[in-house]
mmCIF file of C-alpha atoms in Angstrom:
data_model
loop_
_atom_site.group_PDB
_atom_site.id
_atom_site.type_symbol
_atom_site.label_atom_id
_atom_site.label_comp_id
_atom_site.label_asym_id
_atom_site.label_seq_id
_atom_site.Cartn_x
_atom_site.Cartn_y
_atom_site.Cartn_z
ATOM 1 C CA PRO R 3 -22.563 -3.463 2.330
ATOM 2 C CA LEU R 4 -21.136 -6.477 3.852
ATOM 3 C CA ARG R 5 -17.548 -6.710 2.822
ATOM 4 C CA THR R 6 -15.506 -9.899 3.035
ATOM 5 C CA GLY R 7 -10.977 -10.017 3.736
ATOM 6 C CA SER R 8 -11.124 -11.165 0.288
ATOM 7 C CA ASN R 9 -13.297 -8.491 -1.184
ATOM 8 C CA ILE R 10 -11.444 -6.163 0.292
ATOM 9 C CA GLU R 11 -7.584 -8.016 -1.128
ATOM 10 C CA ALA R 12 -9.914 -8.020 -4.280
ATOM 11 C CA GLU R 13 -9.959 -4.732 -4.381
ATOM 12 C CA ALA R 14 -6.638 -3.598 -3.916
ATOM 13 C CA LEU R 15 -5.386 -5.811 -6.125
ATOM 14 C CA SER R 16 -6.639 -4.817 -8.969
ATOM 15 C CA LEU R 17 -5.801 -1.110 -8.337
ATOM 16 C CA LEU R 18 -2.232 -2.672 -8.088
ATOM 17 C CA LEU R 19 -2.705 -4.191 -11.594
ATOM 18 C CA LYS R 20 -3.712 -0.267 -12.906
ATOM 19 C CA GLN R 21 -0.138 0.406 -11.899
ATOM 20 C CA LYS R 22 3.473 -0.017 -14.171
ATOM 21 C CA LEU R 23 5.501 -2.543 -11.951
ATOM 22 C CA ALA R 24 8.277 -4.825 -13.118
ATOM 23 C CA GLY R 25 11.284 -6.138 -11.163
ATOM 24 C CA ARG R 26 10.871 -7.817 -7.827
ATOM 25 C CA PHE R 27 11.195 -4.051 -6.015
ATOM 26 C CA ALA R 28 8.588 -1.628 -8.114
ATOM 27 C CA LEU R 29 6.291 -2.633 -4.896
ATOM 28 C CA TYR R 30 8.499 -0.884 -2.908
ATOM 29 C CA PHE R 31 9.616 2.085 -4.940
ATOM 30 C CA LEU R 32 5.966 2.522 -5.888
ATOM 31 C CA ASP R 33 5.514 6.114 -4.783
ATOM 32 C CA PHE R 34 1.253 6.099 -3.650
ATOM 33 C CA ARG R 35 1.082 10.474 -4.181
ATOM 34 C CA HIS R 36 1.771 9.814 -7.934
ATOM 35 C CA ILE R 37 -0.554 6.311 -7.872
ATOM 36 C CA VAL R 38 -2.499 5.729 -11.215
ATOM 37 C CA THR R 39 -6.146 5.597 -9.629
ATOM 38 C CA GLY R 40 -7.927 5.022 -12.614
ATOM 39 C CA GLY R 41 -9.953 8.747 -11.721
ATOM 40 C CA ARG R 42 -10.757 7.935 -9.120
ATOM 41 C CA ALA R 43 -9.324 9.990 -6.790
ATOM 42 C CA LEU R 44 -6.606 12.443 -6.708
ATOM 43 C CA ILE R 45 -3.888 13.060 -4.443
ATOM 44 C CA SER R 46 -2.314 16.686 -3.512
ATOM 45 C CA SER R 47 -0.466 17.384 0.003
ATOM 46 C CA ILE R 48 -1.696 19.718 2.239
ATOM 47 C CA SER R 49 0.373 22.517 1.679
ATOM 48 C CA GLU R 50 -0.183 22.467 -1.914
ATOM 49 C CA TYR R 51 -3.947 22.563 -0.871
ATOM 50 C CA GLU R 52 -3.669 26.023 1.344
ATOM 51 C CA SER R 53 -1.248 27.302 -1.403
ATOM 52 C CA SER R 54 -3.928 26.972 -4.197
ATOM 53 C CA VAL R 55 -6.949 27.632 -2.141
ATOM 54 C CA GLY R 56 -5.395 30.614 -0.271
ATOM 55 C CA GLU R 57 -5.705 30.167 3.252
ATOM 56 C CA LYS R 58 -4.422 27.571 5.945
ATOM 57 C CA LEU R 59 -6.702 24.891 7.543
ATOM 58 C CA PRO R 60 -7.902 24.803 10.899
ATOM 59 C CA PHE R 61 -6.248 21.341 11.759
ATOM 60 C CA ARG R 62 -3.197 19.659 9.847
ATOM 61 C CA PRO R 63 -4.690 15.395 9.980
ATOM 62 C CA GLU R 64 -2.484 12.685 8.394
ATOM 63 C CA GLY R 65 -4.637 12.880 5.493
ATOM 64 C CA PHE R 66 -7.855 12.618 4.887
ATOM 65 C CA THR R 67 -10.829 12.238 1.732
ATOM 66 C CA VAL R 68 -12.080 15.474 0.330
ATOM 67 C CA GLN R 69 -15.481 14.883 -1.858
ATOM 68 C CA LYS R 70 -16.694 17.301 -4.518
ATOM 69 C CA GLY R 71 -19.042 15.359 -7.028
ATOM 70 C CA ASN R 72 -17.462 12.618 -8.585
ATOM 71 C CA ILE R 73 -14.705 13.738 -7.462
ATOM 72 C CA SER R 74 -12.530 12.279 -4.644
ATOM 73 C CA LEU R 75 -10.016 14.524 -3.436
ATOM 74 C CA ILE R 76 -6.844 12.927 -0.886
ATOM 75 C CA LEU R 77 -4.467 15.380 0.981
ATOM 76 C CA TYR R 78 -1.177 14.234 3.028
ATOM 77 C CA ASP R 79 0.708 16.189 5.220
ATOM 78 C CA ASP R 80 3.650 16.756 3.629
ATOM 79 C CA HIS R 81 5.017 18.022 7.107
ATOM 80 C CA ILE R 82 5.486 14.544 7.611
ATOM 81 C CA SER R 83 8.753 13.614 5.913
ATOM 82 C CA ASN R 84 8.326 9.447 6.413
ATOM 83 C CA ARG R 85 7.752 8.328 3.276
ATOM 84 C CA LEU R 86 6.223 5.131 4.992
ATOM 85 C CA ARG R 87 3.998 6.905 6.848
ATOM 86 C CA GLN R 88 2.677 8.787 4.430
ATOM 87 C CA ASN R 89 2.264 6.020 2.024
ATOM 88 C CA TRP R 90 -0.366 4.773 4.732
ATOM 89 C CA THR R 91 -2.284 7.609 5.314
ATOM 90 C CA ILE R 92 -2.658 7.201 1.392
ATOM 91 C CA ALA R 93 -3.054 3.625 1.077
ATOM 92 C CA HIS R 94 -5.882 3.893 4.123
ATOM 93 C CA GLU R 95 -7.908 7.444 2.404
ATOM 94 C CA LEU R 96 -7.745 5.235 -0.821
ATOM 95 C CA GLY R 97 -9.617 2.177 0.768
ATOM 96 C CA HIS R 98 -12.533 4.677 1.747
ATOM 97 C CA ILE R 99 -13.069 5.021 -1.787
ATOM 98 C CA PHE R 100 -12.276 2.172 -3.462
ATOM 99 C CA LEU R 101 -14.222 0.296 -0.620
ATOM 100 C CA SER R 102 -17.453 3.121 -1.438
ATOM 101 C CA HIS R 103 -17.146 4.493 2.514
ATOM 102 C CA THR R 104 -20.178 7.144 2.803
ATOM 103 C CA SER R 105 -19.464 7.191 6.828
ATOM 104 C CA ASP R 106 -16.763 7.264 8.768
ATOM 105 C CA GLY R 107 -17.210 4.951 11.880
ATOM 106 C CA LYS R 108 -15.156 2.146 13.212
ATOM 107 C CA LYS R 109 -16.442 -0.447 11.098
ATOM 108 C CA GLN R 110 -15.239 2.315 8.079
ATOM 109 C CA GLN R 111 -11.983 2.638 9.384
ATOM 110 C CA ASN R 112 -11.037 -1.149 9.905
ATOM 111 C CA GLU R 113 -11.671 -1.669 6.328
ATOM 112 C CA ALA R 114 -9.865 0.969 5.146
ATOM 113 C CA ASN R 115 -6.890 -0.271 7.394
ATOM 114 C CA ARG R 116 -7.219 -3.780 5.896
ATOM 115 C CA PHE R 117 -7.208 -2.264 2.162
ATOM 116 C CA ALA R 118 -4.418 -0.248 3.063
ATOM 117 C CA ALA R 119 -1.835 -3.614 4.600
ATOM 118 C CA ALA R 120 -3.818 -5.022 1.234
ATOM 119 C CA LEU R 121 -1.865 -1.878 -1.073
ATOM 120 C CA LEU R 122 0.949 -1.861 0.514
ATOM 121 C CA ILE R 123 1.580 -5.630 1.311
ATOM 122 C CA PRO R 124 -0.156 -8.108 -0.899
ATOM 123 C CA GLU R 125 -0.798 -11.273 -0.233
ATOM 124 C CA ALA R 126 -0.213 -12.977 -3.293
ATOM 125 C CA VAL R 127 3.697 -11.551 -2.940
ATOM 126 C CA VAL R 128 4.061 -12.347 1.028
ATOM 127 C CA ARG R 129 2.773 -16.105 -0.099
ATOM 128 C CA PHE R 130 5.386 -16.054 -2.774
ATOM 129 C CA LEU R 131 7.531 -15.445 -0.825
ATOM 130 C CA ASP R 132 7.262 -17.536 1.651
ATOM 131 C CA CYS R 133 7.618 -20.516 -1.336
ATOM 132 C CA SER R 134 10.019 -19.461 -2.385
ATOM 133 C CA LEU R 135 12.351 -19.105 0.585
ATOM 134 C CA GLY R 136 10.805 -22.238 2.037
ATOM 135 C CA ARG R 137 9.354 -20.571 4.845
ATOM 136 C CA ASP R 138 7.855 -17.673 6.072
ATOM 137 C CA ILE R 139 9.744 -14.493 4.962
ATOM 138 C CA LEU R 140 10.264 -12.584 8.237
ATOM 139 C CA PRO R 141 8.794 -8.965 8.656
ATOM 140 C CA GLU R 142 11.951 -7.238 8.595
ATOM 141 C CA GLU R 143 12.779 -8.868 5.003
ATOM 142 C CA MET R 144 9.219 -8.278 3.941
ATOM 143 C CA THR R 145 10.493 -4.307 4.386
ATOM 144 C CA ARG R 146 12.691 -4.265 1.748
ATOM 145 C CA TYR R 147 9.901 -6.007 -0.669
ATOM 146 C CA PHE R 148 6.881 -3.753 0.239
ATOM 147 C CA PRO R 149 6.145 0.245 0.852
ATOM 148 C CA ALA R 150 5.342 -0.500 4.272
ATOM 149 C CA SER R 151 6.823 0.193 8.134
ATOM 150 C CA PHE R 152 8.153 -3.196 9.709
ATOM 151 C CA THR R 153 5.476 -2.489 11.979
ATOM 152 C CA ALA R 154 3.105 -2.699 9.323
ATOM 153 C CA CYS R 155 4.613 -5.578 7.678
ATOM 154 C CA SER R 156 5.152 -7.108 11.765
ATOM 155 C CA LYS R 157 0.893 -6.796 11.644
ATOM 156 C CA ARG R 158 0.600 -8.344 8.139
ATOM 157 C CA ARG R 159 2.974 -11.122 8.747
ATOM 158 C CA ALA R 160 0.499 -11.507 12.074
ATOM 159 C CA GLU R 161 -2.457 -11.822 10.105
ATOM 160 C CA LEU R 162 -1.510 -13.627 7.668
ATOM 161 C CA ARG R 163 0.168 -16.381 9.284
ATOM 162 C CA GLY R 164 -2.264 -19.038 9.677
ATOM 163 C CA THR R 165 -4.720 -18.273 7.796
ATOM 164 C CA ASP R 166 -5.966 -20.345 4.324
ATOM 165 C CA TYR R 167 -4.994 -18.465 1.080
ATOM 166 C CA PHE R 168 -6.432 -18.483 -2.522
ATOM 167 C CA PRO R 169 -4.612 -18.399 -5.228
ATOM 168 C CA THR R 170 -7.128 -15.956 -7.530
ATOM 169 C CA ASP R 171 -5.574 -14.627 -11.281
ATOM 170 C CA ALA R 172 -5.080 -11.509 -10.031
ATOM 171 C CA GLY R 173 -2.451 -12.410 -7.818
ATOM 172 C CA ALA R 174 -0.582 -14.817 -9.947
ATOM 173 C CA GLU R 175 -0.658 -11.623 -12.271
ATOM 174 C CA LEU R 176 0.382 -9.212 -9.975
ATOM 175 C CA VAL R 177 3.330 -11.764 -8.884
ATOM 176 C CA LYS R 178 4.130 -12.787 -12.730
ATOM 177 C CA ARG R 179 4.624 -8.778 -13.016
ATOM 178 C CA LEU R 180 7.447 -8.623 -9.860
ATOM 179 C CA PHE R 181 9.070 -11.845 -10.797
ATOM 180 C CA SER R 182 9.051 -13.139 -14.391
ATOM 181 C CA PRO R 183 11.348 -15.746 -15.560
ATOM 182 C CA GLY R 184 15.101 -14.785 -15.346
ATOM 183 C CA SER R 185 14.450 -12.730 -12.217
ATOM 184 C CA ALA R 186 16.619 -13.362 -9.343
ATOM 185 C CA ALA R 187 15.667 -15.509 -6.558
ATOM 186 C CA PRO R 188 14.195 -13.473 -3.181
ATOM 187 C CA SER R 189 17.135 -15.730 -1.220
ATOM 188 C CA GLU R 190 19.865 -13.642 -4.080
ATOM 189 C CA ALA R 191 17.081 -10.185 -4.152
ATOM 190 C CA LEU R 192 17.518 -10.694 -0.213
ATOM 191 C CA SER R 193 21.093 -9.898 -0.926
ATOM 192 C CA ASP R 194 21.085 -7.681 -3.349
ATOM 193 C CA PHE R 195 19.177 -5.304 -1.336
ATOM 194 C CA GLU R 196 21.209 -5.577 1.084
ATOM 195 C CA ASN R 197 24.453 -4.775 -0.244
ATOM 196 C CA ALA R 198 22.412 -1.958 -2.635
ATOM 197 C CA VAL R 199 23.128 1.644 -1.744
ATOM 198 C CA PHE R 200 19.858 3.714 -2.261
ATOM 199 C CA PHE R 201 20.568 7.155 -3.128
ATOM 200 C CA LYS R 202 17.917 9.844 -1.201
#
């Protein structure tokens, strides 16, 4: 079926609202290896899968999905230590599942990438930050709010620039969960984040 960008954004928002998100940096710290899928998918590493089946895979892509009946198993390459690359890989595979892809052509790959961008960097939150700051939030600032790389944030910023935005109830709900009354303003939050110390 033909999917518009707004359909894909809606699917991604629906999945985000299944998560327990609260606080302005909740998206940044969301661990996609343990994302709640509502029973649509299981997520595991390739190493765990190889250990459970007792043999090595003949290839090791960054990620892929195995379909068994109604269950989808997403496998990601845990040899890649970059959390943001793992996030993108898992989000892309979730796109294939939540968009009900039955083939793996260029169109499906593009849709899965669009889903991943909407899941990792939801438009409603970007627009809220733009309004709160009184200007477009910069890609380097976006990396403090979203679990995505500078490159992904730059692409998303460019994609959203100059396009119309139509608010939705789901988008408003996500923004409310992340930026409830009493939270620091984004400009203050960015300053807090810069001065914070995080342990890996």
